[in-house]
mmCIF file of C-alpha atoms and ligand atoms in Angstrom:
data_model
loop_
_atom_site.group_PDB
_atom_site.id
_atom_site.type_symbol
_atom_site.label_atom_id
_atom_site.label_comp_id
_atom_site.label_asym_id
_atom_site.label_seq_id
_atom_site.Cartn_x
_atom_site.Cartn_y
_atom_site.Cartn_z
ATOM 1 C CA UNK A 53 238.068 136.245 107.601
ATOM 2 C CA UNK A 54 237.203 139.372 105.260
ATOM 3 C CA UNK A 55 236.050 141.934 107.641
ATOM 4 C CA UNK A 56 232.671 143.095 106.293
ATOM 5 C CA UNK A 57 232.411 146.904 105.314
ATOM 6 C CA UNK A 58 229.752 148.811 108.226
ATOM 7 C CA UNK A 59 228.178 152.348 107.153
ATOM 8 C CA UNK A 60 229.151 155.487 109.146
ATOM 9 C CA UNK A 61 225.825 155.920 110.663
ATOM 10 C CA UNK A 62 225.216 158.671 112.918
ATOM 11 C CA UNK A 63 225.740 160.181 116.279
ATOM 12 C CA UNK A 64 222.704 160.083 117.149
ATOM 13 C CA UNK A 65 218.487 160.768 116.003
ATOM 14 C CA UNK A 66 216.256 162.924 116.613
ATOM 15 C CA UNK A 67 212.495 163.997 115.989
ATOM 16 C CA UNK A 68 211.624 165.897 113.541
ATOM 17 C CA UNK A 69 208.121 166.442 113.721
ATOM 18 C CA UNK A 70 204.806 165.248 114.559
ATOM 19 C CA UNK A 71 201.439 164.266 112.575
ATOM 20 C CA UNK A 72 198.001 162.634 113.990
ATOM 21 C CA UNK A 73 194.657 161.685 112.668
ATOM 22 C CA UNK A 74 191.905 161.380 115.036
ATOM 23 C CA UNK A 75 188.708 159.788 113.729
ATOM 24 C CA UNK A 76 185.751 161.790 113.373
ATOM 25 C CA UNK A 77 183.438 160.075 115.632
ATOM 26 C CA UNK A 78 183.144 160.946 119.161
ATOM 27 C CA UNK A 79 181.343 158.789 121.414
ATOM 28 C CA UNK A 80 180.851 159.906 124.737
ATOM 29 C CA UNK A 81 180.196 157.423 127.674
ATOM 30 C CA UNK A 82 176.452 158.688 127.895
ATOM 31 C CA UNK A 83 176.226 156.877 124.152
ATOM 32 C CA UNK A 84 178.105 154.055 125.590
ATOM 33 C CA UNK A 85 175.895 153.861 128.421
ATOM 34 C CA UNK A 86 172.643 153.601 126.177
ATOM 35 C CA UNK A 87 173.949 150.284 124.667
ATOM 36 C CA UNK A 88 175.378 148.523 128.146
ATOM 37 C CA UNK A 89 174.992 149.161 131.359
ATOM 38 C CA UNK A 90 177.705 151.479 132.470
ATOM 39 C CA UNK A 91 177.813 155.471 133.515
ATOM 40 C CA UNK A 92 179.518 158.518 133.027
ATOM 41 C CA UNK A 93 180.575 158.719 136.730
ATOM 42 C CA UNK A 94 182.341 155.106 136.696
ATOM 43 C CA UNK A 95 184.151 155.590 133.493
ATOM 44 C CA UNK A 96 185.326 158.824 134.439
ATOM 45 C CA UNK A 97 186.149 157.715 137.944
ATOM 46 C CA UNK A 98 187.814 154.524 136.983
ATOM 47 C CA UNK A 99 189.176 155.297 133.700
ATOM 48 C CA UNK A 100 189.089 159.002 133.333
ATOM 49 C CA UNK A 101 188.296 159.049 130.424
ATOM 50 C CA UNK A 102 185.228 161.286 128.900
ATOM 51 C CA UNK A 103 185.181 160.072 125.200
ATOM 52 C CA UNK A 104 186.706 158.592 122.729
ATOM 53 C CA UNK A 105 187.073 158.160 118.889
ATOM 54 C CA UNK A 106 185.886 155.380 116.810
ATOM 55 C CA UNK A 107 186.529 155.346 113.278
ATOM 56 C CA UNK A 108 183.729 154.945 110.833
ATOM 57 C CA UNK A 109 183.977 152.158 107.782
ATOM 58 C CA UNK A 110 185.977 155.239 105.714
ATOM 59 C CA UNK A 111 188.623 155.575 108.266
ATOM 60 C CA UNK A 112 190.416 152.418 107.662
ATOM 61 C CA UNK A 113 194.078 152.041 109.430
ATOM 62 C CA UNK A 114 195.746 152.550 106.243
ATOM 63 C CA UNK A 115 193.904 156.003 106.004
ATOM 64 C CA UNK A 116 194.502 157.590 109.277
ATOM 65 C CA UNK A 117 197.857 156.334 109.473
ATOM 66 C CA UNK A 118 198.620 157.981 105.734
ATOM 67 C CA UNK A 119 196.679 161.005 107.297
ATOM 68 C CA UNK A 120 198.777 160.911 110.305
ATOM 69 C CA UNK A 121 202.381 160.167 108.538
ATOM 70 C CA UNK A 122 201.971 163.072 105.683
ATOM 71 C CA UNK A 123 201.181 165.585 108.535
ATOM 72 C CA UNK A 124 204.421 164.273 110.461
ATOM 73 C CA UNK A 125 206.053 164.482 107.359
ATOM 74 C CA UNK A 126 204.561 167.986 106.532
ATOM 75 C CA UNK A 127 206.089 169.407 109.988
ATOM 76 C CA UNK A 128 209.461 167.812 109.307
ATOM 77 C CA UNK A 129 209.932 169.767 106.362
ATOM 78 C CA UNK A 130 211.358 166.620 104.444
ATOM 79 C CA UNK A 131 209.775 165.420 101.331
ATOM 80 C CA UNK A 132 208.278 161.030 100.880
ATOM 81 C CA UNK A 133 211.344 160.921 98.967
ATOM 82 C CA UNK A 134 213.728 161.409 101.855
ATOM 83 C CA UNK A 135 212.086 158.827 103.762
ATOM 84 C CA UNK A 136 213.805 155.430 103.579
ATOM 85 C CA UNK A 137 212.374 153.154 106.368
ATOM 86 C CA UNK A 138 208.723 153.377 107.374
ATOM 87 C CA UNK A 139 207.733 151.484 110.298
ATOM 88 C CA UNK A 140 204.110 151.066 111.848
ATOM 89 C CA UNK A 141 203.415 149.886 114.974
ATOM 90 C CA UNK A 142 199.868 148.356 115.374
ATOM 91 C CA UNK A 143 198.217 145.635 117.101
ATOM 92 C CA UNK A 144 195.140 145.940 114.950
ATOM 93 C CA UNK A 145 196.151 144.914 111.104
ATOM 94 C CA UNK A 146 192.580 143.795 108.897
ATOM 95 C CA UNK A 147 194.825 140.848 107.703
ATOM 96 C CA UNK A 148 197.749 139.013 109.251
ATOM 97 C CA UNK A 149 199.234 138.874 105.451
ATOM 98 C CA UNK A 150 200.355 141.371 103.928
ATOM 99 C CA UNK A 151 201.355 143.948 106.381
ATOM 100 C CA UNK A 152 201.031 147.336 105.697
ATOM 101 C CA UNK A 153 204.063 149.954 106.255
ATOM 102 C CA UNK A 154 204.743 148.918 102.573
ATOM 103 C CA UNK A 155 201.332 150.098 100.963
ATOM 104 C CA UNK A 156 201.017 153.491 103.793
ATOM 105 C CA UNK A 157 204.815 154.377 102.022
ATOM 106 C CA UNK A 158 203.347 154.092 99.048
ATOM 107 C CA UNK A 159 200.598 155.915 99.355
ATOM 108 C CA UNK A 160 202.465 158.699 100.694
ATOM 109 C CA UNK A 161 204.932 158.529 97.624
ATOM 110 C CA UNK A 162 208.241 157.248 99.182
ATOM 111 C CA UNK A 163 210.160 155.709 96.964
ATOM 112 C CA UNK A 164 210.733 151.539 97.880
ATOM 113 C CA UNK A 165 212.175 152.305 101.012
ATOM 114 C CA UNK A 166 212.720 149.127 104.049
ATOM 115 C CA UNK A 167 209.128 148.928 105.243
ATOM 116 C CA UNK A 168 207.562 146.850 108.059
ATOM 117 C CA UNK A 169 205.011 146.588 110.484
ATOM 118 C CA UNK A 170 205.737 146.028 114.581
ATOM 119 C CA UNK A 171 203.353 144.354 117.059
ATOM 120 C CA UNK A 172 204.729 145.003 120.581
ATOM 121 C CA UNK A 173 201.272 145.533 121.977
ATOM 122 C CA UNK A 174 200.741 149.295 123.536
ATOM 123 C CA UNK A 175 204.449 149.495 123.479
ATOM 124 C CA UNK A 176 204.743 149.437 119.686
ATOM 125 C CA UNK A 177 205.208 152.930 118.928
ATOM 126 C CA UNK A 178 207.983 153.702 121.782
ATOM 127 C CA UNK A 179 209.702 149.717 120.572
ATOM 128 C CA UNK A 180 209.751 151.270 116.886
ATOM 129 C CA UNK A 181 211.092 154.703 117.575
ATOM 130 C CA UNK A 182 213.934 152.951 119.025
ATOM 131 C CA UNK A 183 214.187 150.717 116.432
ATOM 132 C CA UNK A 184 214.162 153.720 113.874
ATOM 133 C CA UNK A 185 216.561 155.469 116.045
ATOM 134 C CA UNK A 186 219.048 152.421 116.072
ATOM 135 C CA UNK A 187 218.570 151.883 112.618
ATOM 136 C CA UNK A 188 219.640 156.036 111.412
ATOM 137 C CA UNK A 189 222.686 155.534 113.993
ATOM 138 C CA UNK A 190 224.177 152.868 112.930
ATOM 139 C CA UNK A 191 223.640 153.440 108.591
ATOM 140 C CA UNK A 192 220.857 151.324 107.872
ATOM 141 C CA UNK A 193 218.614 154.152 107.201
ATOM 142 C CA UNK A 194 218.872 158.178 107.029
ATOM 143 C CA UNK A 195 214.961 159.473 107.718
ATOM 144 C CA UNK A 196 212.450 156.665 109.025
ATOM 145 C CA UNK A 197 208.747 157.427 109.993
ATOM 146 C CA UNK A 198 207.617 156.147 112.600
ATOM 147 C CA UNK A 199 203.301 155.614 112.758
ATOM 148 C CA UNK A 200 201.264 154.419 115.290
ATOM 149 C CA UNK A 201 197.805 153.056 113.536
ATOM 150 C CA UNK A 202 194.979 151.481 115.587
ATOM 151 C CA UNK A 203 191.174 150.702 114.632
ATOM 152 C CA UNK A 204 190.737 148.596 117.809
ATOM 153 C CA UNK A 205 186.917 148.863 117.520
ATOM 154 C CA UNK A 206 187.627 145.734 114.965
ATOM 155 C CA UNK A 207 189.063 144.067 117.861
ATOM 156 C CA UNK A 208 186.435 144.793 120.710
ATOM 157 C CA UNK A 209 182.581 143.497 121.560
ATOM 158 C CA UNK A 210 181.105 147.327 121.539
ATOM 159 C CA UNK A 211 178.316 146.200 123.871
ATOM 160 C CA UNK A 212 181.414 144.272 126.692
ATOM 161 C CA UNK A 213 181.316 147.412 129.149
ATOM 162 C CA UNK A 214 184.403 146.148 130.220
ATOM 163 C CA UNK A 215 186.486 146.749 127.149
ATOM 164 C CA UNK A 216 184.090 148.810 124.942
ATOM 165 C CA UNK A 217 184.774 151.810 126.956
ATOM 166 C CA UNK A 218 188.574 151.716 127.384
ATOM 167 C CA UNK A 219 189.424 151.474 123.311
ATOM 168 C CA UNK A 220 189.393 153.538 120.795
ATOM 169 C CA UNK A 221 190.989 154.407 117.001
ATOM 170 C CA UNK A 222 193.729 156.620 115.807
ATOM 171 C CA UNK A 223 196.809 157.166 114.299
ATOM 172 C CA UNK A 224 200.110 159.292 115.643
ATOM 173 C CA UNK A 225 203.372 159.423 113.883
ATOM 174 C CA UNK A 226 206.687 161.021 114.050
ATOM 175 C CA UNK A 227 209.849 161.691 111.407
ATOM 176 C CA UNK A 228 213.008 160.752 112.810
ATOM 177 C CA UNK A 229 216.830 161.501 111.208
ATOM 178 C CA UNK A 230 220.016 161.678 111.925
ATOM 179 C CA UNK A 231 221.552 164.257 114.145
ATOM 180 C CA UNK A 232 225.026 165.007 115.753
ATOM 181 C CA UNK A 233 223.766 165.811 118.993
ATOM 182 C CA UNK A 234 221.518 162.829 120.458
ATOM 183 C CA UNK A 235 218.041 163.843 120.946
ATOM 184 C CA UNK A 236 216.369 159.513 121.078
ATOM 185 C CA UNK A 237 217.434 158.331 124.555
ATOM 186 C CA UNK A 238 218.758 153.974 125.117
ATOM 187 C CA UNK A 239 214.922 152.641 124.865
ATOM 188 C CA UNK A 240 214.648 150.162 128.350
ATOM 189 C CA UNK A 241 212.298 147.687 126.797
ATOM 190 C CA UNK A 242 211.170 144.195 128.006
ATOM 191 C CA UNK A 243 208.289 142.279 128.150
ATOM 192 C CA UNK A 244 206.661 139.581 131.087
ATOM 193 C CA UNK A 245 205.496 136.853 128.518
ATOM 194 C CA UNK A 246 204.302 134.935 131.566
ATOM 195 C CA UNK A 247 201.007 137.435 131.603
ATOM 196 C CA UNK A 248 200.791 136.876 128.023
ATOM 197 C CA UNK A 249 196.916 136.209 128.413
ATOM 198 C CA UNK A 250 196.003 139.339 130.226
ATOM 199 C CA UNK A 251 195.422 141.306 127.042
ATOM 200 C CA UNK A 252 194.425 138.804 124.617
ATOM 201 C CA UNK A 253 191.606 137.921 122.179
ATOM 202 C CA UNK A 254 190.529 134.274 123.852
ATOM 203 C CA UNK A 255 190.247 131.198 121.587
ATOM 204 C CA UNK A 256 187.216 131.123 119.656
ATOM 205 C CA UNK A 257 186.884 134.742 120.028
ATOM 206 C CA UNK A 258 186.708 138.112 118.224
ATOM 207 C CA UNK A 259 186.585 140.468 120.890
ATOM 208 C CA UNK A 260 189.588 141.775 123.249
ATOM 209 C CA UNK A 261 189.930 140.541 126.291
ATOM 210 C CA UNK A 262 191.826 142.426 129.395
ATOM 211 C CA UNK A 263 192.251 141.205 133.248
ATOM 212 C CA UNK A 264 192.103 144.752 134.052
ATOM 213 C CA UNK A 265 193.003 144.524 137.733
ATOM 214 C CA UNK A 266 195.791 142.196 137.335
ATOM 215 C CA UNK A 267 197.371 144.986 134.152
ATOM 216 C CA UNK A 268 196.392 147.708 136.655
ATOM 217 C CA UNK A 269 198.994 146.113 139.557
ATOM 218 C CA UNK A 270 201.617 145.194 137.180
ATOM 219 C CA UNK A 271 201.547 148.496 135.468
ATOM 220 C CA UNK A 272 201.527 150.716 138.888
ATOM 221 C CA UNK A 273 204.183 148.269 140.593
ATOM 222 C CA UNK A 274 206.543 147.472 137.736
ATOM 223 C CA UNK A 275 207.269 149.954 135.456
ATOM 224 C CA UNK A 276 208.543 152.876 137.136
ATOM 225 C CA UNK A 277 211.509 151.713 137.391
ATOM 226 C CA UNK A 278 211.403 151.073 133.526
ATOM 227 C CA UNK A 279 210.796 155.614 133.728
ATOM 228 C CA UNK A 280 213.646 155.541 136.492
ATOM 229 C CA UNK A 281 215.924 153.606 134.223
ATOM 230 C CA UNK A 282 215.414 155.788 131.051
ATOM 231 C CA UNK A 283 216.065 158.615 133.149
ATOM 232 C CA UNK A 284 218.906 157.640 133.880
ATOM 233 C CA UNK A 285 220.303 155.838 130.644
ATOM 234 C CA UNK A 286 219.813 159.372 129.011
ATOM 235 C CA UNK A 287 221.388 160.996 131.442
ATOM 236 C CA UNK A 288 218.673 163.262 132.870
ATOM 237 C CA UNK A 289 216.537 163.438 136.353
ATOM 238 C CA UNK A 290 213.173 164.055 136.976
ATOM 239 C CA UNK A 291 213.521 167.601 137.794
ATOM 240 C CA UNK A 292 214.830 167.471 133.907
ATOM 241 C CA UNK A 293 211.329 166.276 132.532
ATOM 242 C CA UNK A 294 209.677 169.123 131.053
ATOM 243 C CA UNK A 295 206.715 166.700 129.429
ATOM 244 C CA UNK A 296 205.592 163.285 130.673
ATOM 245 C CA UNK A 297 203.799 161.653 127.739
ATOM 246 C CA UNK A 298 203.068 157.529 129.336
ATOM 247 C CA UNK A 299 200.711 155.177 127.249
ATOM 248 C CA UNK A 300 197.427 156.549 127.778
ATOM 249 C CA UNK A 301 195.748 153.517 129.440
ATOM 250 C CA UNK A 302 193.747 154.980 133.129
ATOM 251 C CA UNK A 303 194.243 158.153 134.037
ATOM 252 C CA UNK A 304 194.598 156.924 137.468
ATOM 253 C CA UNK A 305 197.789 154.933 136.271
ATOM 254 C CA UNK A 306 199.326 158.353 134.703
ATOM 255 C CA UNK A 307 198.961 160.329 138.008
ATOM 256 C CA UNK A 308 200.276 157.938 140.121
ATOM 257 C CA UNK A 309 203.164 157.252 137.958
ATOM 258 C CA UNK A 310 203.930 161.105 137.752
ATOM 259 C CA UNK A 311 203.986 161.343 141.580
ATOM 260 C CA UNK A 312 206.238 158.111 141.983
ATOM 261 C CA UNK A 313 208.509 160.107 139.981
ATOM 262 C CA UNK A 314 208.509 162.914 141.775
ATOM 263 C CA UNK A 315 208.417 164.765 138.943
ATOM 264 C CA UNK A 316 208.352 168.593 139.249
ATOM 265 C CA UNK A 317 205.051 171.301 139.029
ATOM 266 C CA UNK A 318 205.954 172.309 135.736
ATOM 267 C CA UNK A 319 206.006 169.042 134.047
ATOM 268 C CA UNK A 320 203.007 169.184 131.838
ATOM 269 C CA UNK A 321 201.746 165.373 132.352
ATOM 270 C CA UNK A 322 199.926 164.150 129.314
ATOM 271 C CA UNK A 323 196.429 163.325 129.741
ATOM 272 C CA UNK A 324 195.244 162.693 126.017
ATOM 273 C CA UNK A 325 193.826 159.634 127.874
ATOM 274 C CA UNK A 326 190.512 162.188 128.541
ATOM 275 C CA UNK A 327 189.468 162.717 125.057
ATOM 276 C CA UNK A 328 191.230 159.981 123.241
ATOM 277 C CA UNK A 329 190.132 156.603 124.971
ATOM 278 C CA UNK A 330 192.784 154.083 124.581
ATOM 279 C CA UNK A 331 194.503 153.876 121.266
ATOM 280 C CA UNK A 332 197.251 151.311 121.815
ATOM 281 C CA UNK A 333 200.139 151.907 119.727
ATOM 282 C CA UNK A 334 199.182 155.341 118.694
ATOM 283 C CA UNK A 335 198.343 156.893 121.565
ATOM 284 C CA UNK A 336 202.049 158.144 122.856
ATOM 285 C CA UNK A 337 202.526 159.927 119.242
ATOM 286 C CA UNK A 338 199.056 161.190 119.591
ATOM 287 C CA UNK A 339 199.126 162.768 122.980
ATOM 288 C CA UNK A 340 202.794 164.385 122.278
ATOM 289 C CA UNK A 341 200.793 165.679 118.894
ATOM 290 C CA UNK A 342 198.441 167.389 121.122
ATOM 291 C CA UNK A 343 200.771 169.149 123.648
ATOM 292 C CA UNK A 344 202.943 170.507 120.876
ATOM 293 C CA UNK A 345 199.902 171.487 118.937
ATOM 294 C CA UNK A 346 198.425 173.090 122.037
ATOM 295 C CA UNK A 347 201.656 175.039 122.788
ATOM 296 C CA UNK A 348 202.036 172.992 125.987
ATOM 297 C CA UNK A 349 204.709 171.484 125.118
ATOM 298 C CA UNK A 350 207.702 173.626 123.566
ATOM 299 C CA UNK A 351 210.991 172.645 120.955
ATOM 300 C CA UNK A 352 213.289 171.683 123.035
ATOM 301 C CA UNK A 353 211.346 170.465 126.023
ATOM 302 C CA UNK A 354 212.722 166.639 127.481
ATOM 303 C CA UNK A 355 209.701 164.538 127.260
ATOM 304 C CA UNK A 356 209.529 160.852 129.186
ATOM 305 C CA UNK A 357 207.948 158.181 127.315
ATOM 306 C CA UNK A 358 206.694 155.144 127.876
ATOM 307 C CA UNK A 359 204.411 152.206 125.956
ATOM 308 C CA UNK A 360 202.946 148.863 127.892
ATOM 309 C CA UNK A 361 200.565 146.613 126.849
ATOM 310 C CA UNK A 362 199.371 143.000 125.208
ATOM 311 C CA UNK A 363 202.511 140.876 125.607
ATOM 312 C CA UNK A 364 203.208 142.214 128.658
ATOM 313 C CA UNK A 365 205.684 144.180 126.968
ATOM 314 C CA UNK A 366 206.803 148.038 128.355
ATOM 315 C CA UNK A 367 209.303 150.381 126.594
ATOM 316 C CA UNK A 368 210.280 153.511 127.550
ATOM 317 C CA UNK A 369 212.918 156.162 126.249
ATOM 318 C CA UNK A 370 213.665 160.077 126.934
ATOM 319 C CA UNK A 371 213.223 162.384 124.124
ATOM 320 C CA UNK A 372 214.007 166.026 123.047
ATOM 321 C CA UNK A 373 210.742 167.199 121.549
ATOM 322 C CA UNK A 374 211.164 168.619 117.707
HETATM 323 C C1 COA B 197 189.942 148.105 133.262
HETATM 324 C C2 COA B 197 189.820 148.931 134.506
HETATM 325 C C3 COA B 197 189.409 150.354 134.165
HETATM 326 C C4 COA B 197 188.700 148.341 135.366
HETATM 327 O O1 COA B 197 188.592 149.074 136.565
HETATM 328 P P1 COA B 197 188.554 148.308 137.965
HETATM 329 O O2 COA B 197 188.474 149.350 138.982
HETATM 330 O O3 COA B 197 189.737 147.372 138.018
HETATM 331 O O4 COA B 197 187.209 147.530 137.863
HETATM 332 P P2 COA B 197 186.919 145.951 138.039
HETATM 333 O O5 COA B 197 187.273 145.240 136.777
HETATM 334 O O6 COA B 197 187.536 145.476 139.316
HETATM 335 O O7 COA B 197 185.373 145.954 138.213
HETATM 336 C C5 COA B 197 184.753 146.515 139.382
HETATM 337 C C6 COA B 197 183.255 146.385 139.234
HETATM 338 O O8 COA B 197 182.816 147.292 138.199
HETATM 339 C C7 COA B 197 182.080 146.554 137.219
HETATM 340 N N1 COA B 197 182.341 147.144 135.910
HETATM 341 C C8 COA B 197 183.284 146.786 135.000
HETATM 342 N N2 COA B 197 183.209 147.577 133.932
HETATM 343 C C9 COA B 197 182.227 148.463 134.185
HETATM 344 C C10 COA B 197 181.687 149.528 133.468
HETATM 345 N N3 COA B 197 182.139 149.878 132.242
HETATM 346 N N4 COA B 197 180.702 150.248 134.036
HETATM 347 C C11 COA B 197 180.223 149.940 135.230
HETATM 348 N N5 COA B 197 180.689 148.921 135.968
HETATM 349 C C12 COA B 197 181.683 148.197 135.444
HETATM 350 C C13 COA B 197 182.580 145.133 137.326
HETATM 351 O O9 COA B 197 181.625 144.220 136.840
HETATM 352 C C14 COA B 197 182.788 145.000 138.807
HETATM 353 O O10 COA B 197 181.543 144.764 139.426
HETATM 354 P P3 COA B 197 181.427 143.818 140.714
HETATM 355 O O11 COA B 197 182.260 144.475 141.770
HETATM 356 O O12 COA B 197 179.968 143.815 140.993
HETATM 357 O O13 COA B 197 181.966 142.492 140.286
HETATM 358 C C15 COA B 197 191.150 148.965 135.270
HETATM 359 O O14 COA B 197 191.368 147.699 135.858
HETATM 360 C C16 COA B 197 192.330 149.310 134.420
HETATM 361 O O15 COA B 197 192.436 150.411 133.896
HETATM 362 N N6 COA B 197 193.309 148.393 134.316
HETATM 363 C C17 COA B 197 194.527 148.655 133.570
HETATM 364 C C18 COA B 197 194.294 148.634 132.090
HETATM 365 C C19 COA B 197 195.550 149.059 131.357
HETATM 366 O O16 COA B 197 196.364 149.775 131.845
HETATM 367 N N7 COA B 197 195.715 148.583 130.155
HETATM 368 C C20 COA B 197 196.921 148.964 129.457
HETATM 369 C C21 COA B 197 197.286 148.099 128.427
HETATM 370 S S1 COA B 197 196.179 148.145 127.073
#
């Protein structure tokens, strides 16, 4: 057999730099609690979160997440042209057909490069930075962006308290390329397919669904070990974690992960959750967005990630922030 000719690739990836869009919307849970009966006080208690962004008929996902990938691309200092794999993770496309990483490269100028679109539920982001990362290390591709794009409002009843104040819109996005010293930790990915229906839209139905309970137990008893395993694939302990930037789903579920972990004082704990509602796939990119644009988080720092979500499916993966 002719052995087949394999590229170089890389060492390793790293991140670049950062871009979000937020919608301009906000809609605080006194508004929600005009149109259903709900209440500040229970959101916040339950949920933690205070308001959240919906994106007016304008802010389509194609927009924010072109908003949100020329701002990464803008901090990376590269140019569309460098860019040779663009990969979106969303769980919220208009159409099934066609999907849409080919027309946001486009729009941002980048010249034909491998395009696609990822549905791994809340996961997606972290499951395509991997993929992106795999893809520069091994030759496939040099620079890959990597969006996050969500207009969940399509996807939820606005007057079902029980979803209509969890999810929200927005885009996040990163630039990653190649980079002799490894800065994209092993992703520890998987998925529980046998909850498949605990975050689903239900026959006959155009509105989300979510057995919130039964998401709440699996995510507080299964996935630290998903953090505990990143940890360790990359080499680094918790008193290593400078950031801790976890799908921002319940604020409840954030602090108790962080003190399973044991992770130190200083971590600064990401808690985008507050202000940005639940964006699905973009809300890991969006939070880390924040924190760097706050000056919370640093160059340099070692940030813990981790996505979960429809599927079940969880990914995780230590990073060194750009
Ligand atoms: C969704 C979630 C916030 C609900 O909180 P909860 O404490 O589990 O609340 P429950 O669903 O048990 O409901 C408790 C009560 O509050 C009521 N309730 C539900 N939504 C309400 C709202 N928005 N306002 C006021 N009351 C509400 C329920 O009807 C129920 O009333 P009852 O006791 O009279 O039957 C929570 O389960 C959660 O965050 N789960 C995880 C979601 C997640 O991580 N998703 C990630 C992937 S996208």
């Amino acid at each position: 057999m002719t052995p087949l000719q394999l590229p170089p690739g890389a060492p390793g990836a790293r991140i670049l730099g950062f871009g979000s869009y937020r919608p301009r919307r906000r809609v605080t849970n006194d508004e929600l609690a005009q149109r259903m009966d709900t209440s500040d006080e229970w959101v916040q208690s339950r949920v933690g979160i205070a308001e959240r962004r919906w994106a007016e008929p304008d802010e389509t996902l194609v927009e924010m997440s072109v908003a949100a990938g020329g701002k990464a691309l803008a901090a990376s200092g590269l140019d569309a042209s460098d860019i040779d794999l663009v990969l979106l993770a969303t769980t919220s496309p208009p159409k099934a057909i066609p999907g849409l990483a080919p027309r946001i490269a486009h729009q941002l100028g980048a010249p034909r490069p491998g395009a696609f679109d990822i549905n791994a539920g809340c996961a997606g982001w972290c499951y395509a930075l991997s993929a992106a990362a795999d893809a520069i290390r091994s030759g496939t591709a040099r620079n890959a962006l990597v969006i996050g794009g969500e207009r969940l409002t399509d996807y939820t009843n606005l007057d079902d308290r029980a979803t209509a104040i969890i999810f929200a819109d927005g885009a996040g996005a990163a630039v990653v390329t190649a980079s002799d010293e490894p800065a994209i930790g092993p992703a520890v990915w998987g998925s529980d397919g046998d909850l498949h229906e605990a975050i689903a839209i239900p026959p006959n139905e155009t509105g989300m669904s979510m057995a919130g309970q039964a998401v709440y137990r699996w995510a507080t008893s299964k996935l630290t070990d998903t953090l505990v395993e990143a940890m360790r694939r990359a080499g680094v302990g918790p008193d290593d974690i400078d950031v801790f930037a976890p799908h921002q789903a319940n604020l409840r579920i954030i602090e108790l992960m962080a003190k399973r972990l044991k992770l130190p004082d200083r971590t600064v704990i990401a808690r985008d959750v507050i202000r940005a509602g639940n964006t699905s796939s973009a809300s890991v990119p969006l939070a880390l967005s924040a924190l760097l644009e706050s000056g919370e988080a640093k160059t340099g720092d070692v940030a813990l990630l981790l996505g979960y979500g429809a599927g079940l499916t969880f990914a995780g993966q230590v990073v060194i922030l750009p």
